[in-house]
PDB file of C-alpha atoms in Angstrom:
ATOM      1  CA  SER A  12      35.556  99.897  82.707  1.00  0.00           C
ATOM      2  CA  GLU A  13      36.139  97.640  79.774  1.00  0.00           C
ATOM      3  CA  LEU A  14      32.440  96.672  79.603  1.00  0.00           C
ATOM      4  CA  ASN A  15      31.436 100.357  79.878  1.00  0.00           C
ATOM      5  CA  GLU A  16      33.623 101.182  76.895  1.00  0.00           C
ATOM      6  CA  VAL A  17      32.422  98.411  74.701  1.00  0.00           C
ATOM      7  CA  ILE A  18      28.707  98.752  75.599  1.00  0.00           C
ATOM      8  CA  SER A  19      28.568 102.573  75.073  1.00  0.00           C
ATOM      9  CA  PRO A  20      28.981 102.545  71.251  1.00  0.00           C
ATOM     10  CA  PRO A  21      25.495 101.890  69.695  1.00  0.00           C
ATOM     11  CA  LEU A  22      26.884  99.469  67.109  1.00  0.00           C
ATOM     12  CA  SER A  23      28.686  97.175  69.584  1.00  0.00           C
ATOM     13  CA  SER A  24      27.885  93.528  68.841  1.00  0.00           C
ATOM     14  CA  ALA A  25      27.142  90.701  71.245  1.00  0.00           C
ATOM     15  CA  GLN A  26      30.517  89.187  70.296  1.00  0.00           C
ATOM     16  CA  ASP A  27      32.301  92.378  71.282  1.00  0.00           C
ATOM     17  CA  ILE A  28      30.684  92.261  74.755  1.00  0.00           C
ATOM     18  CA  ALA A  29      31.284  88.521  75.031  1.00  0.00           C
ATOM     19  CA  ASN A  30      34.992  89.069  74.377  1.00  0.00           C
ATOM     20  CA  VAL A  31      35.212  91.361  77.433  1.00  0.00           C
ATOM     21  CA  VAL A  32      33.051  89.139  79.588  1.00  0.00           C
ATOM     22  CA  ASN A  33      35.403  86.271  78.720  1.00  0.00           C
ATOM     23  CA  ASN A  34      38.214  88.132  80.536  1.00  0.00           C
ATOM     24  CA  SER A  35      36.382  87.538  83.820  1.00  0.00           C
ATOM     25  CA  PRO A  36      35.923  83.827  84.517  1.00  0.00           C
ATOM     26  CA  SER A  37      33.523  84.458  87.457  1.00  0.00           C
ATOM     27  CA  LEU A  38      31.323  86.742  85.379  1.00  0.00           C
ATOM     28  CA  ALA A  39      31.407  84.419  82.360  1.00  0.00           C
ATOM     29  CA  ALA A  40      30.470  81.418  84.528  1.00  0.00           C
ATOM     30  CA  THR A  41      27.648  83.298  86.232  1.00  0.00           C
ATOM     31  CA  LEU A  42      26.181  84.504  82.925  1.00  0.00           C
ATOM     32  CA  LEU A  43      26.136  80.931  81.590  1.00  0.00           C
ATOM     33  CA  LYS A  44      24.533  79.645  84.781  1.00  0.00           C
ATOM     34  CA  ILE A  45      21.829  82.229  84.550  1.00  0.00           C
ATOM     35  CA  VAL A  46      21.038  81.787  80.884  1.00  0.00           C
ATOM     36  CA  ASN A  47      20.713  78.027  81.402  1.00  0.00           C
ATOM     37  CA  SER A  48      18.559  78.395  84.535  1.00  0.00           C
ATOM     38  CA  SER A  49      14.794  78.287  84.855  1.00  0.00           C
ATOM     39  CA  LEU A  50      14.769  82.064  84.477  1.00  0.00           C
ATOM     40  CA  TYR A  51      15.003  81.647  80.707  1.00  0.00           C
ATOM     41  CA  SER A  52      13.678  78.066  80.196  1.00  0.00           C
ATOM     42  CA  ARG A  53      15.743  77.372  77.101  1.00  0.00           C
ATOM     43  CA  PRO A  54      15.087  74.008  75.464  1.00  0.00           C
ATOM     44  CA  ALA A  55      18.816  73.442  74.624  1.00  0.00           C
ATOM     45  CA  ARG A  56      21.825  74.298  76.803  1.00  0.00           C
ATOM     46  CA  ILE A  57      23.695  77.488  75.851  1.00  0.00           C
ATOM     47  CA  ASP A  58      27.541  77.374  76.173  1.00  0.00           C
ATOM     48  CA  ASN A  59      28.317  80.312  73.889  1.00  0.00           C
ATOM     49  CA  LEU A  60      28.855  83.651  75.584  1.00  0.00           C
ATOM     50  CA  SER A  61      27.788  85.631  72.549  1.00  0.00           C
ATOM     51  CA  GLN A  62      24.376  83.804  72.642  1.00  0.00           C
ATOM     52  CA  ALA A  63      24.155  84.456  76.398  1.00  0.00           C
ATOM     53  CA  VAL A  64      24.776  88.183  75.885  1.00  0.00           C
ATOM     54  CA  SER A  65      22.068  88.327  73.158  1.00  0.00           C
ATOM     55  CA  LEU A  66      19.540  86.618  75.409  1.00  0.00           C
ATOM     56  CA  ILE A  67      20.262  88.361  78.726  1.00  0.00           C
ATOM     57  CA  GLY A  68      20.849  91.831  77.400  1.00  0.00           C
ATOM     58  CA  THR A  69      23.694  94.322  77.743  1.00  0.00           C
ATOM     59  CA  SER A  70      22.167  96.256  80.659  1.00  0.00           C
ATOM     60  CA  GLU A  71      21.730  93.221  82.866  1.00  0.00           C
ATOM     61  CA  ILE A  72      25.164  91.941  81.978  1.00  0.00           C
ATOM     62  CA  TYR A  73      26.663  95.270  83.047  1.00  0.00           C
ATOM     63  CA  GLY A  74      24.565  95.176  86.252  1.00  0.00           C
ATOM     64  CA  LEU A  75      25.726  91.732  87.113  1.00  0.00           C
ATOM     65  CA  ALA A  76      29.323  92.799  86.477  1.00  0.00           C
ATOM     66  CA  LEU A  77      28.894  95.696  88.839  1.00  0.00           C
ATOM     67  CA  TYR A  78      27.183  93.415  91.314  1.00  0.00           C
ATOM     68  CA  ILE A  79      30.058  90.877  91.261  1.00  0.00           C
ATOM     69  CA  THR A  80      32.574  93.693  91.625  1.00  0.00           C
ATOM     70  CA  VAL A  81      30.776  95.119  94.700  1.00  0.00           C
ATOM     71  CA  MET A  82      30.357  91.615  96.110  1.00  0.00           C
ATOM     72  CA  SER A  83      34.113  91.210  96.243  1.00  0.00           C
ATOM     73  CA  ASN A  84      34.235  93.913  98.865  1.00  0.00           C
ATOM     74  CA  PHE A  85      31.408  92.506 101.056  1.00  0.00           C
ATOM     75  CA  ASN A  86      33.917  90.575 103.170  1.00  0.00           C
ATOM     76  CA  LYS A  87      35.257  93.890 104.480  1.00  0.00           C
ATOM     77  CA  ILE A  88      31.926  94.619 106.235  1.00  0.00           C
ATOM     78  CA  PRO A  89      31.997  93.704 109.939  1.00  0.00           C
ATOM     79  CA  LYS A  90      29.365  90.996 110.765  1.00  0.00           C
ATOM     80  CA  GLU A  91      28.053  92.975 113.731  1.00  0.00           C
ATOM     81  CA  ILE A  92      26.911  95.672 111.310  1.00  0.00           C
ATOM     82  CA  ILE A  93      24.851  93.718 108.833  1.00  0.00           C
ATOM     83  CA  ASN A  94      23.996  90.141 107.908  1.00  0.00           C
ATOM     84  CA  MET A  95      25.317  90.198 104.308  1.00  0.00           C
ATOM     85  CA  HIS A  96      23.382  87.111 103.220  1.00  0.00           C
ATOM     86  CA  ALA A  97      20.212  88.998 104.200  1.00  0.00           C
ATOM     87  CA  PHE A  98      21.542  92.065 102.324  1.00  0.00           C
ATOM     88  CA  LEU A  99      22.170  90.021  99.162  1.00  0.00           C
ATOM     89  CA  ARG A 100      18.681  88.493  99.385  1.00  0.00           C
ATOM     90  CA  HIS A 101      17.221  91.946  99.601  1.00  0.00           C
ATOM     91  CA  SER A 102      19.167  93.283  96.612  1.00  0.00           C
ATOM     92  CA  ILE A 103      18.364  90.294  94.465  1.00  0.00           C
ATOM     93  CA  ALA A 104      14.661  90.185  95.421  1.00  0.00           C
ATOM     94  CA  CYS A 105      14.396  93.931  94.595  1.00  0.00           C
ATOM     95  CA  SER A 106      15.917  93.515  91.191  1.00  0.00           C
ATOM     96  CA  ILE A 107      13.543  90.723  90.331  1.00  0.00           C
ATOM     97  CA  ILE A 108      10.410  92.451  91.583  1.00  0.00           C
ATOM     98  CA  THR A 109      11.469  95.633  89.851  1.00  0.00           C
ATOM     99  CA  ARG A 110      11.836  93.932  86.537  1.00  0.00           C
ATOM    100  CA  THR A 111       8.569  91.942  87.006  1.00  0.00           C
ATOM    101  CA  LEU A 112       6.646  95.175  87.841  1.00  0.00           C
ATOM    102  CA  ALA A 113       8.162  96.856  84.791  1.00  0.00           C
ATOM    103  CA  ALA A 114       7.089  93.988  82.527  1.00  0.00           C
ATOM    104  CA  HIS A 115       3.474  94.258  83.828  1.00  0.00           C
ATOM    105  CA  LYS A 116       3.623  98.005  83.316  1.00  0.00           C
ATOM    106  CA  ASN A 117       4.792  97.265  79.633  1.00  0.00           C
ATOM    107  CA  LEU A 118       7.849  99.481  80.180  1.00  0.00           C
ATOM    108  CA  PRO A 119      10.565  98.962  77.512  1.00  0.00           C
ATOM    109  CA  GLN A 120      13.633  99.292  79.735  1.00  0.00           C
ATOM    110  CA  THR A 121      13.191  96.139  81.921  1.00  0.00           C
ATOM    111  CA  GLU A 122      16.901  95.402  81.760  1.00  0.00           C
ATOM    112  CA  GLN A 123      17.849  98.794  83.178  1.00  0.00           C
ATOM    113  CA  LEU A 124      15.207  98.497  85.876  1.00  0.00           C
ATOM    114  CA  PHE A 125      16.585  95.147  86.865  1.00  0.00           C
ATOM    115  CA  VAL A 126      19.982  96.801  87.407  1.00  0.00           C
ATOM    116  CA  SER A 127      18.307  99.703  89.256  1.00  0.00           C
ATOM    117  CA  GLY A 128      16.728  97.266  91.670  1.00  0.00           C
ATOM    118  CA  LEU A 129      19.930  95.373  92.116  1.00  0.00           C
ATOM    119  CA  LEU A 130      21.947  98.478  92.979  1.00  0.00           C
ATOM    120  CA  HIS A 131      19.295 100.533  94.807  1.00  0.00           C
ATOM    121  CA  ASP A 132      21.024 100.095  98.196  1.00  0.00           C
ATOM    122  CA  LEU A 133      24.642 100.378  96.851  1.00  0.00           C
ATOM    123  CA  GLY A 134      25.045 103.407  99.077  1.00  0.00           C
ATOM    124  CA  ARG A 135      24.489 101.341 102.136  1.00  0.00           C
ATOM    125  CA  VAL A 136      27.238  98.945 101.135  1.00  0.00           C
ATOM    126  CA  LEU A 137      29.589 101.946 100.800  1.00  0.00           C
ATOM    127  CA  LEU A 138      28.567 103.259 104.215  1.00  0.00           C
ATOM    128  CA  TYR A 139      29.033  99.841 105.832  1.00  0.00           C
ATOM    129  CA  ILE A 140      32.486  99.342 104.233  1.00  0.00           C
ATOM    130  CA  TYR A 141      33.974 102.779 104.711  1.00  0.00           C
ATOM    131  CA  PHE A 142      32.117 104.211 107.734  1.00  0.00           C
ATOM    132  CA  PRO A 143      31.507 101.134 109.963  1.00  0.00           C
ATOM    133  CA  GLU A 144      31.384 103.076 113.305  1.00  0.00           C
ATOM    134  CA  ASP A 145      28.920 105.664 111.905  1.00  0.00           C
ATOM    135  CA  SER A 146      26.847 102.884 110.413  1.00  0.00           C
ATOM    136  CA  LEU A 147      26.617 101.092 113.786  1.00  0.00           C
ATOM    137  CA  ASN A 148      25.473 104.300 115.375  1.00  0.00           C
ATOM    138  CA  ILE A 149      22.922 104.933 112.718  1.00  0.00           C
ATOM    139  CA  LEU A 150      21.506 101.449 112.863  1.00  0.00           C
ATOM    140  CA  SER A 151      21.397 101.574 116.660  1.00  0.00           C
ATOM    141  CA  TYR A 152      19.615 104.928 116.750  1.00  0.00           C
ATOM    142  CA  SER A 153      17.160 103.805 114.064  1.00  0.00           C
ATOM    143  CA  ARG A 154      16.098 100.822 116.283  1.00  0.00           C
ATOM    144  CA  GLU A 155      15.884 102.909 119.450  1.00  0.00           C
ATOM    145  CA  SER A 156      13.947 105.792 117.829  1.00  0.00           C
ATOM    146  CA  ASP A 157      11.608 103.727 115.597  1.00  0.00           C
ATOM    147  CA  LYS A 158      12.732 105.940 112.695  1.00  0.00           C
ATOM    148  CA  LEU A 159      13.285 104.850 109.111  1.00  0.00           C
ATOM    149  CA  LEU A 160      16.972 104.157 108.474  1.00  0.00           C
ATOM    150  CA  TYR A 161      17.363 106.748 105.682  1.00  0.00           C
ATOM    151  CA  GLU A 162      15.782 109.404 107.884  1.00  0.00           C
ATOM    152  CA  VAL A 163      18.382 108.678 110.561  1.00  0.00           C
ATOM    153  CA  GLU A 164      21.126 108.728 107.910  1.00  0.00           C
ATOM    154  CA  ASN A 165      19.980 112.199 106.940  1.00  0.00           C
ATOM    155  CA  GLU A 166      19.959 113.419 110.543  1.00  0.00           C
ATOM    156  CA  TYR A 167      23.354 111.897 111.371  1.00  0.00           C
ATOM    157  CA  LEU A 168      25.189 112.601 108.089  1.00  0.00           C
ATOM    158  CA  ASP A 169      23.164 115.364 106.438  1.00  0.00           C
ATOM    159  CA  CYS A 170      22.799 112.927 103.495  1.00  0.00           C
ATOM    160  CA  THR A 171      21.557 109.410 102.836  1.00  0.00           C
ATOM    161  CA  HIS A 172      22.803 106.184 101.279  1.00  0.00           C
ATOM    162  CA  ALA A 173      21.279 107.385  98.033  1.00  0.00           C
ATOM    163  CA  HIS A 174      23.820 110.286  97.870  1.00  0.00           C
ATOM    164  CA  PHE A 175      26.674 107.751  98.335  1.00  0.00           C
ATOM    165  CA  ALA A 176      25.302 105.631  95.532  1.00  0.00           C
ATOM    166  CA  LYS A 177      24.822 108.544  93.255  1.00  0.00           C
ATOM    167  CA  HIS A 178      28.477 109.683  93.690  1.00  0.00           C
ATOM    168  CA  MET A 179      29.816 106.131  93.093  1.00  0.00           C
ATOM    169  CA  MET A 180      27.520 105.557  90.048  1.00  0.00           C
ATOM    170  CA  GLN A 181      28.617 108.888  88.522  1.00  0.00           C
ATOM    171  CA  GLN A 182      32.296 107.799  89.031  1.00  0.00           C
ATOM    172  CA  TRP A 183      31.421 104.623  87.171  1.00  0.00           C
ATOM    173  CA  LYS A 184      29.888 106.783  84.429  1.00  0.00           C
ATOM    174  CA  LEU A 185      26.631 104.861  84.503  1.00  0.00           C
ATOM    175  CA  PRO A 186      23.601 106.182  82.459  1.00  0.00           C
ATOM    176  CA  LEU A 187      21.817 109.091  84.050  1.00  0.00           C
ATOM    177  CA  THR A 188      18.476 107.310  83.986  1.00  0.00           C
ATOM    178  CA  LEU A 189      20.010 104.387  86.036  1.00  0.00           C
ATOM    179  CA  VAL A 190      21.530 106.859  88.501  1.00  0.00           C
ATOM    180  CA  ASN A 191      18.214 108.671  88.873  1.00  0.00           C
ATOM    181  CA  ASN A 192      16.286 105.447  89.577  1.00  0.00           C
ATOM    182  CA  VAL A 193      18.652 104.663  92.419  1.00  0.00           C
ATOM    183  CA  PHE A 194      19.032 108.139  93.858  1.00  0.00           C
ATOM    184  CA  TYR A 195      15.258 108.927  93.920  1.00  0.00           C
ATOM    185  CA  HIS A 196      13.913 105.457  95.048  1.00  0.00           C
ATOM    186  CA  HIS A 197      12.727 106.958  98.318  1.00  0.00           C
ATOM    187  CA  ASN A 198      11.280 110.128  96.746  1.00  0.00           C
ATOM    188  CA  PRO A 199      10.436 109.164  93.184  1.00  0.00           C
ATOM    189  CA  MET A 200       8.276 112.201  92.201  1.00  0.00           C
ATOM    190  CA  GLU A 201      11.500 114.258  92.301  1.00  0.00           C
ATOM    191  CA  ALA A 202      13.134 112.112  89.634  1.00  0.00           C
ATOM    192  CA  GLN A 203      13.432 113.101  86.037  1.00  0.00           C
ATOM    193  CA  ASN A 204      11.427 110.066  85.133  1.00  0.00           C
ATOM    194  CA  PRO A 205       9.131 109.440  88.052  1.00  0.00           C
ATOM    195  CA  VAL A 206       7.591 106.279  86.567  1.00  0.00           C
ATOM    196  CA  THR A 207      10.829 104.181  86.577  1.00  0.00           C
ATOM    197  CA  ALA A 208      11.904 105.599  89.947  1.00  0.00           C
ATOM    198  CA  THR A 209       8.519 104.686  91.303  1.00  0.00           C
ATOM    199  CA  ILE A 210       8.908 101.064  90.069  1.00  0.00           C
ATOM    200  CA  VAL A 211      12.085 100.768  92.128  1.00  0.00           C
ATOM    201  CA  HIS A 212      10.377 102.555  95.029  1.00  0.00           C
ATOM    202  CA  LEU A 213       7.426 100.120  94.998  1.00  0.00           C
ATOM    203  CA  ALA A 214       9.619  97.036  94.596  1.00  0.00           C
ATOM    204  CA  ASP A 215      11.704  98.092  97.648  1.00  0.00           C
ATOM    205  CA  ILE A 216       8.513  98.492  99.738  1.00  0.00           C
ATOM    206  CA  MET A 217       7.209  95.074  98.644  1.00  0.00           C
ATOM    207  CA  VAL A 218      10.482  93.301  99.296  1.00  0.00           C
ATOM    208  CA  ASN A 219      10.688  94.910 102.814  1.00  0.00           C
ATOM    209  CA  ALA A 220       7.008  94.013 103.476  1.00  0.00           C
ATOM    210  CA  PHE A 221       7.547  90.388 102.512  1.00  0.00           C
ATOM    211  CA  GLY A 222      10.793  90.148 104.579  1.00  0.00           C
ATOM    212  CA  MET A 223      12.882  89.030 101.606  1.00  0.00           C
ATOM    213  CA  GLY A 224      16.241  89.733 103.149  1.00  0.00           C
ATOM    214  CA  SER A 225      17.264  93.130 104.634  1.00  0.00           C
ATOM    215  CA  SER A 226      19.586  96.032 103.920  1.00  0.00           C
ATOM    216  CA  GLY A 227      19.525  97.050 107.576  1.00  0.00           C
ATOM    217  CA  GLU A 228      16.070  98.657 107.504  1.00  0.00           C
ATOM    218  CA  ARG A 229      13.704  97.297 110.189  1.00  0.00           C
ATOM    219  CA  PHE A 230      10.541  98.989 108.926  1.00  0.00           C
ATOM    220  CA  VAL A 231       8.628  99.044 105.719  1.00  0.00           C
ATOM    221  CA  PRO A 232       9.235 102.352 103.958  1.00  0.00           C
ATOM    222  CA  PRO A 233       6.085 104.378 103.332  1.00  0.00           C
ATOM    223  CA  LEU A 234       4.455 104.488  99.960  1.00  0.00           C
ATOM    224  CA  ASN A 235       4.592 107.772  98.148  1.00  0.00           C
ATOM    225  CA  TYR A 236       0.910 108.131  97.198  1.00  0.00           C
ATOM    226  CA  ASP A 237       1.527 110.808  94.609  1.00  0.00           C
ATOM    227  CA  ALA A 238       3.952 108.540  92.895  1.00  0.00           C
ATOM    228  CA  TRP A 239       1.592 105.631  93.095  1.00  0.00           C
ATOM    229  CA  GLU A 240      -1.194 107.641  91.449  1.00  0.00           C
ATOM    230  CA  ASN A 241       1.160 108.871  88.792  1.00  0.00           C
ATOM    231  CA  LEU A 242       2.226 105.271  88.052  1.00  0.00           C
ATOM    232  CA  ASP A 243      -1.439 104.421  87.195  1.00  0.00           C
ATOM    233  CA  MET A 244      -0.929 100.677  87.803  1.00  0.00           C
ATOM    234  CA  SER A 245      -3.698  98.331  88.933  1.00  0.00           C
ATOM    235  CA  THR A 246      -3.242  96.355  92.132  1.00  0.00           C
ATOM    236  CA  ASN A 247      -4.783  93.375  90.378  1.00  0.00           C
ATOM    237  CA  CYS A 248      -1.378  92.389  88.979  1.00  0.00           C
ATOM    238  CA  PHE A 249       0.323  92.142  92.393  1.00  0.00           C
ATOM    239  CA  GLU A 250      -0.515  88.540  93.119  1.00  0.00           C
ATOM    240  CA  LEU A 251       0.936  87.457  89.791  1.00  0.00           C
ATOM    241  CA  VAL A 252       3.959  89.755  90.222  1.00  0.00           C
ATOM    242  CA  VAL A 253       4.747  88.204  93.615  1.00  0.00           C
ATOM    243  CA  LYS A 254       4.291  84.656  92.318  1.00  0.00           C
ATOM    244  CA  GLN A 255       6.534  85.238  89.318  1.00  0.00           C
ATOM    245  CA  GLY A 256       9.030  87.262  91.388  1.00  0.00           C
ATOM    246  CA  VAL A 257       9.487  84.615  94.045  1.00  0.00           C
ATOM    247  CA  HIS A 258      10.032  81.929  91.446  1.00  0.00           C
ATOM    248  CA  GLN A 259      12.696  83.939  89.678  1.00  0.00           C
ATOM    249  CA  PHE A 260      14.225  85.081  92.960  1.00  0.00           C
ATOM    250  CA  ASN A 261      14.789  81.483  94.130  1.00  0.00           C
ATOM    251  CA  SER A 262      16.493  80.665  90.843  1.00  0.00           C
ATOM    252  CA  LEU A 263      18.728  83.770  90.766  1.00  0.00           C
ATOM    253  CA  GLU A 264      19.632  83.653  94.408  1.00  0.00           C
ATOM    254  CA  THR A 265      20.856  80.039  94.084  1.00  0.00           C
ATOM    255  CA  ILE A 266      23.002  80.897  91.054  1.00  0.00           C
ATOM    256  CA  LEU A 267      24.659  84.015  92.545  1.00  0.00           C
ATOM    257  CA  GLN A 268      25.488  82.238  95.788  1.00  0.00           C
ATOM    258  CA  ASN A 269      27.257  79.372  94.083  1.00  0.00           C
TER     259      ASN A 269
END
């Protein structure tokens, strides 16, 4: 809440944000680890939070703050429901691939897309925490029926994990574009901005296809071909996206687990 208040005004300085970050030792330590990692390849070590804020960007800092907050509740999820290490790997990988795809598409809002990828399956965390029995039934039926997990969620609950995420993100008063990227990542052509939602959609498919962790889904979600055509992105960049993404993923995963 404090970060949201200080980030919202357009004239907020890096020092204003750093002052709030400094109130959370875990977040401050994580940001300094990230900014001094191979992700940024700085020639000299940075130990100043204001510099770290300027380098990382306000959207990614806010996303990491949300991530750490949600992580604190992960120990409430029964182990028989989901392997949370695999879930974290999936979330981190999707955030990295999302940002990498956005950079290759020359989109300006790569920070926000990083956060979108990080939080795209937030709704599943909420389901696993607050509705463990329903989640077990949904996961079980998905395996038995060979149906996609979000399809079973819709049959069982008359909504999907995306609806849970949207509600929580609206409670957190997150930007509408960020909410839309997460809410429409399975049907991006319905989003207000189909291009950014499609980037998250594509990253989720790639991460599932490469087996980089798991949010509970056993199958690779189908590509929305209309969204792909609308994205107008060449497949020639995929090899480089994967190479860059895997390198950054390994760095960020190590940092966030320590």
